[in-house]
Each structure stands twice: as C-alpha cells, then as structure tokens.
Tab-separated table of C-alpha atoms in Angstrom:
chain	number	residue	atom	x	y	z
A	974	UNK	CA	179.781	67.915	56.175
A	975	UNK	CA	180.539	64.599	54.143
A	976	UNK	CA	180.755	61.200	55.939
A	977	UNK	CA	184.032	59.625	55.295
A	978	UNK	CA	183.731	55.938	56.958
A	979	UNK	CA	181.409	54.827	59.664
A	980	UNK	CA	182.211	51.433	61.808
A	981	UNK	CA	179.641	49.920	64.090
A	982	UNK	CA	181.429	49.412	67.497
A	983	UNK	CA	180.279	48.413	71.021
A	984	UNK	CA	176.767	49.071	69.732
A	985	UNK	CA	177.306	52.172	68.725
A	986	UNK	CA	179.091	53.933	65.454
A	987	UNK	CA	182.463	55.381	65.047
A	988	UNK	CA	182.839	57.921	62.259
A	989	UNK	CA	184.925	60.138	60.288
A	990	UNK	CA	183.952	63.028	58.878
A	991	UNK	CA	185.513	65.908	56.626
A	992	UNK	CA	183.975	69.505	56.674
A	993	UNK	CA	184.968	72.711	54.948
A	994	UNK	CA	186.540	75.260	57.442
A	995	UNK	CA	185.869	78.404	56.768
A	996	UNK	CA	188.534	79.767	59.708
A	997	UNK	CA	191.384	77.072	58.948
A	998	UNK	CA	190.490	77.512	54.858
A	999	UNK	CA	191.110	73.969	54.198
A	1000	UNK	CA	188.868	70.709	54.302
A	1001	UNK	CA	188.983	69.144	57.977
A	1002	UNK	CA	188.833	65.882	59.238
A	1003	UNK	CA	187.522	64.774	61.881
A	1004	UNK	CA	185.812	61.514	64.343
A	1005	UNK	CA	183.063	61.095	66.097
A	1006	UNK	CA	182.215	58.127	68.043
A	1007	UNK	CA	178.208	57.691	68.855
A	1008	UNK	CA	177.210	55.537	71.682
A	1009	UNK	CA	173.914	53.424	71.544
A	1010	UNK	CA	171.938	55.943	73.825
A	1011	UNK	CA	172.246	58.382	71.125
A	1012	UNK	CA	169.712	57.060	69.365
A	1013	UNK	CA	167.199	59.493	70.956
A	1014	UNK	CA	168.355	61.832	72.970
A	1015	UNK	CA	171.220	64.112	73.471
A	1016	UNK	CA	174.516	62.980	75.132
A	1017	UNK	CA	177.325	64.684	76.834
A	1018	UNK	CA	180.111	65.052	74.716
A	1019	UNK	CA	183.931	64.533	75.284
A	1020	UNK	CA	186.519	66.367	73.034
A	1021	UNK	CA	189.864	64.507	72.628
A	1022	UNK	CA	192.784	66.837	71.884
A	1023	UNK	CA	195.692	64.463	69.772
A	1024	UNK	CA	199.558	65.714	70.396
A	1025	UNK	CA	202.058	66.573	67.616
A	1026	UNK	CA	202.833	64.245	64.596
A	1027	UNK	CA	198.846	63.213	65.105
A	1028	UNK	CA	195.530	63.232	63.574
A	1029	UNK	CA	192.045	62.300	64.550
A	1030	UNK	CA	192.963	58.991	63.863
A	1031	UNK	CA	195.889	58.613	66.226
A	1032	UNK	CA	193.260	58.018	69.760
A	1033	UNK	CA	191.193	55.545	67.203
A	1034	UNK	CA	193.649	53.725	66.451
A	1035	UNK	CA	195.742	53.086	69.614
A	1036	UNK	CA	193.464	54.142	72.478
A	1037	UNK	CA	190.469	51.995	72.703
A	1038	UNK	CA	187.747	54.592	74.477
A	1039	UNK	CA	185.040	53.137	72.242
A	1040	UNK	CA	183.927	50.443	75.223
A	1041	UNK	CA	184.100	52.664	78.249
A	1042	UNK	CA	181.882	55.488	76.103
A	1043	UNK	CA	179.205	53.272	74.780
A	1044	UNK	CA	179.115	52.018	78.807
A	1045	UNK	CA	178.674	56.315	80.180
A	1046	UNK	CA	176.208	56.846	76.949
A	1047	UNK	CA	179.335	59.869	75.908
A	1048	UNK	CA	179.818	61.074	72.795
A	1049	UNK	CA	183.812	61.353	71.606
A	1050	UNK	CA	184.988	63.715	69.371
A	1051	UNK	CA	188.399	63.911	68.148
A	1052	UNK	CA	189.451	66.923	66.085
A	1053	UNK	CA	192.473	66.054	63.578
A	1054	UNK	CA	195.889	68.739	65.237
A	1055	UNK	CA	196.370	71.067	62.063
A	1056	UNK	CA	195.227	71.939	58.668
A	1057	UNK	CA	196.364	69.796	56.032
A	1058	UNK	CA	196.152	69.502	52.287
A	1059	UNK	CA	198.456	70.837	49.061
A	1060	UNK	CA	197.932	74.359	49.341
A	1061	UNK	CA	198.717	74.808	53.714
A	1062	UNK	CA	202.270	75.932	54.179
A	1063	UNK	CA	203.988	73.233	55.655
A	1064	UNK	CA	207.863	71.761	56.919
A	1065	UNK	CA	208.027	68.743	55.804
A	1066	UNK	CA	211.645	68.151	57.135
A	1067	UNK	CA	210.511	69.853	60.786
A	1068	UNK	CA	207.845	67.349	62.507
A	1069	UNK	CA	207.475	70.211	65.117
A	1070	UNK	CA	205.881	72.544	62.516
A	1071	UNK	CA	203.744	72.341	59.750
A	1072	UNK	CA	200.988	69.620	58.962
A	1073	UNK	CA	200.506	67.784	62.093
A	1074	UNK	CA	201.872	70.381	64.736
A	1075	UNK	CA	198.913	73.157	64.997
A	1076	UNK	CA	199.340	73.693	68.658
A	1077	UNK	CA	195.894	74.537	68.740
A	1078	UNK	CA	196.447	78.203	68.319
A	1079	UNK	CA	195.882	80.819	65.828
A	1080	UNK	CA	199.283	81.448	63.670
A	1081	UNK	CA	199.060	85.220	63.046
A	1082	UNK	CA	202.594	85.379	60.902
A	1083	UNK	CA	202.133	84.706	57.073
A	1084	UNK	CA	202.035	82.190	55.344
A	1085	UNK	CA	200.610	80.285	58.711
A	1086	UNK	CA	198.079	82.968	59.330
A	1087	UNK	CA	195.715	81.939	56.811
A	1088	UNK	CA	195.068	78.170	57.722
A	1089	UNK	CA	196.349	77.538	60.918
A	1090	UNK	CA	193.584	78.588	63.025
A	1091	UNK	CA	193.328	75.727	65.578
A	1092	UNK	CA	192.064	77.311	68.670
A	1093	UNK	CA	189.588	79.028	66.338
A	1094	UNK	CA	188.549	75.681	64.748
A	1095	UNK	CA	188.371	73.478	68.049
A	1096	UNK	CA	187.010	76.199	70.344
A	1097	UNK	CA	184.023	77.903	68.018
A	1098	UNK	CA	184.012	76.530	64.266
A	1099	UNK	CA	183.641	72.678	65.337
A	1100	UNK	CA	181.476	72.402	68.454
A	1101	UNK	CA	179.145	74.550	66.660
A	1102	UNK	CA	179.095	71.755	63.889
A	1103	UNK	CA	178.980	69.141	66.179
A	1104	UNK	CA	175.669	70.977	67.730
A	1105	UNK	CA	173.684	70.985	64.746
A	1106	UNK	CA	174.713	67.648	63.268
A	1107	UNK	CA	175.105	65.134	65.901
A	1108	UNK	CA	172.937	64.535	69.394
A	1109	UNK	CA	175.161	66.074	71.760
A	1110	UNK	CA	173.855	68.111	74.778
A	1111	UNK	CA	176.551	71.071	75.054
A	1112	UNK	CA	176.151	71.953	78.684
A	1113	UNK	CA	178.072	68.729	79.739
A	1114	UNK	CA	181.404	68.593	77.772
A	1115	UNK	CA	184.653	67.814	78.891
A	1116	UNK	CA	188.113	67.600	77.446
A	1117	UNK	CA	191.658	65.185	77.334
A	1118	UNK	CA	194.223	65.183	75.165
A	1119	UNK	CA	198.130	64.082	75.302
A	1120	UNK	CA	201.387	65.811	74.287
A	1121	UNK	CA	199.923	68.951	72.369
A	1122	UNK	CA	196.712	68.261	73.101
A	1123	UNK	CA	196.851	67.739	77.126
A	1124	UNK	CA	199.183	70.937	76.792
A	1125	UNK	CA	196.947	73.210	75.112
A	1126	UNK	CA	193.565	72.036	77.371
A	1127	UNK	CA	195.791	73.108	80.278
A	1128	UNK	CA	197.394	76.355	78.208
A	1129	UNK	CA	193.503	77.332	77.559
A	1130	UNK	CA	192.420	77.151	80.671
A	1131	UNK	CA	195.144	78.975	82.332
A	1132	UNK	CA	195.348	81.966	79.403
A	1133	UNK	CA	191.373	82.515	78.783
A	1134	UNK	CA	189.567	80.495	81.500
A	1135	UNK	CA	186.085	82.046	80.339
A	1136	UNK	CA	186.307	80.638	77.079
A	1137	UNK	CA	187.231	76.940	78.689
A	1138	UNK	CA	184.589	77.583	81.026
A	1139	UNK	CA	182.300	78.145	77.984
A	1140	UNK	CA	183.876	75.272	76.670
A	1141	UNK	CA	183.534	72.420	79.264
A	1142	UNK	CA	180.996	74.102	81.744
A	1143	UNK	CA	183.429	74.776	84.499
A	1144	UNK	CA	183.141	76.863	87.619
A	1145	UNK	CA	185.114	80.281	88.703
A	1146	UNK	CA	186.436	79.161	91.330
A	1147	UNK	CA	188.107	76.031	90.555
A	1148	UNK	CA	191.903	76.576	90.486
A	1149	UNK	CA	193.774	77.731	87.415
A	1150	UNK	CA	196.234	74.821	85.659
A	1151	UNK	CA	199.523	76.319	85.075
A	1152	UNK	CA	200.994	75.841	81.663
A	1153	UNK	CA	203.172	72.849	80.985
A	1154	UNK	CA	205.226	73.444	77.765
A	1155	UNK	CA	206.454	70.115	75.873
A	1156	UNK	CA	210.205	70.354	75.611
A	1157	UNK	CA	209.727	69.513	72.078
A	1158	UNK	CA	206.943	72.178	71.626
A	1159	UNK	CA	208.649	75.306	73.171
A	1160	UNK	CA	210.944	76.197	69.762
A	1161	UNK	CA	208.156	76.132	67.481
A	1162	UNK	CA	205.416	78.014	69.531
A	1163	UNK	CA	207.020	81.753	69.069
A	1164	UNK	CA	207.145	80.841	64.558
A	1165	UNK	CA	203.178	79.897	64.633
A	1166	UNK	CA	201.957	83.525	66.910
C-alpha cells in the first residue's frame, strides 16, 4: 500500500491510498478518513459505496462526512467504483460502462473478466487490507452508497445476504431489501456478467 495524500481534518486525517489488486489486476485507489479516537484503539468502520461516473473522491469532495465521523470516533472508507488505468478495457464514449461504471460485480465476459472484479475487491480483497493496515474493529461495519453504490449494498444483500451479513454484522432475521435497478444501470448490467 502507498500513501497518496493525507489532509488533517476535524482532528483527524483524511487519506488516499493506492494498492495493487491482485483480483481487479490493476493499481486501486482508494480513501480513508481516520477520526481522532483512532489514535489507540480500534474503531468501527463505515464503507461508502460511490455511483457511476465516480471515484473515491466523488463523497470527499461533495459530501462533507468528515465532521459527523470525527464526532461517532468512525472510520470512512471509500473504495474508488472500477478499475482504471491504460491497460483495463474501457468505453470511453459509453459513461455507463467502462472506467467508472464497475457495478460492483465480477465481469465474467472477456476482456472485462480480468479487471473488473468489484464485488471481489470491495467484499474480500479491501476490508482485508483495511484490517491489517488501519485501526478498524471489523465486527461493527456498516455500509451507504448512492446511485451504483446504494444499488449494489441493497443488490448484495438481497442476492447473498450471508456474505453482507459477514460484511456489516447483520442479523438473519432482518428483512431482505429488494433490488432497485438504476434506469441508467439496467442496459449495461447483462455486458459486465
């Protein structure tokens, strides 16, 4: 893992990071914000899911959780929404597919197959990165997202609910979340798997 930027805010220190991905092939960026409590001990951790055209930057830049988090003591981690570099197939003309528009799933037609491996990265590859490198205590996480991301945190827990469960913690017997599909979304989703 290499530290990209770090920003001291509301006491506490917003960074970016880029690691290789061994499931999505490709270097991956992504931000973590630490509140001042983490100085110390281990925090509960909240994973924010970004919607198509986004990266991790998109919930920096326009919505401010930064104050709210240092206030709980809970660590924010915001995974960028697809692979991204020269060599990952991409549509540059089709802001539904490509760079930007992962869907959090894992493609399984070529030439997707090979990098875009969302679900794979957000659900397994990264929190176990985010265990060993920052202080985050995995039996309290939760998750948010909009657009693609709110979709696919609904999608998940709906299509594999033990793996959510893993995920955020949740009980059996709360009620399943039906699947909302994006209008915008819906084309694309057959291409990718």
């Amino acid at each position: 893992m290499k530290t990209i930027s770090t920003d001291n805010s509301h006491g506490g220190t917003q960074g970016v990071y880029v690691n290789r991905s061994d499931v999505c092939d490709c270097d991956m960026t992504f931000a973590v914000f630490l509140p001042p409590q983490a100085k110390g001990r281990k925090l509960p951790v909240l994973w924010y899911l970004s919607g198509l055209t986004c990266t991790h930057a998109n919930v920096m830049d326009k919505g401010e959780y930064r104050r709210l988090a240092a206030e709980l003591g809970i660590v924010i981690v915001c995974p960028d929404t697809s692979p991204r570099g020269d060599a990952v197939p991409d549509e540059p003309d089709n802001w539904q597919f490509g760079k930007g528009a992962g869907f959090y799933v894992d493609a399984t037609e070529p030439p997707f197959a090979q990098n875009y491996r969302m679900y794979s990265y957000v659900v397994d590859e990264l929190p176990k990165l985010i265990a060993a490198e920052f202080p985050v205590d995995m039996t309290r996480q939760g998750i948010f997202g909009h657009s693609m991301g709110g979709t696919w945190r609904d999608h998940d827990r709906a299509q594999e609910p033990r793996t959510l469960q893993q995920l955020l913690g949740l009980r059996a017997d709360q009620p399943s979340i039906r699947l909302r599909l994006v209008k915008a979304g819906v084309p694309e989703i057959p291409r990718i798997g």
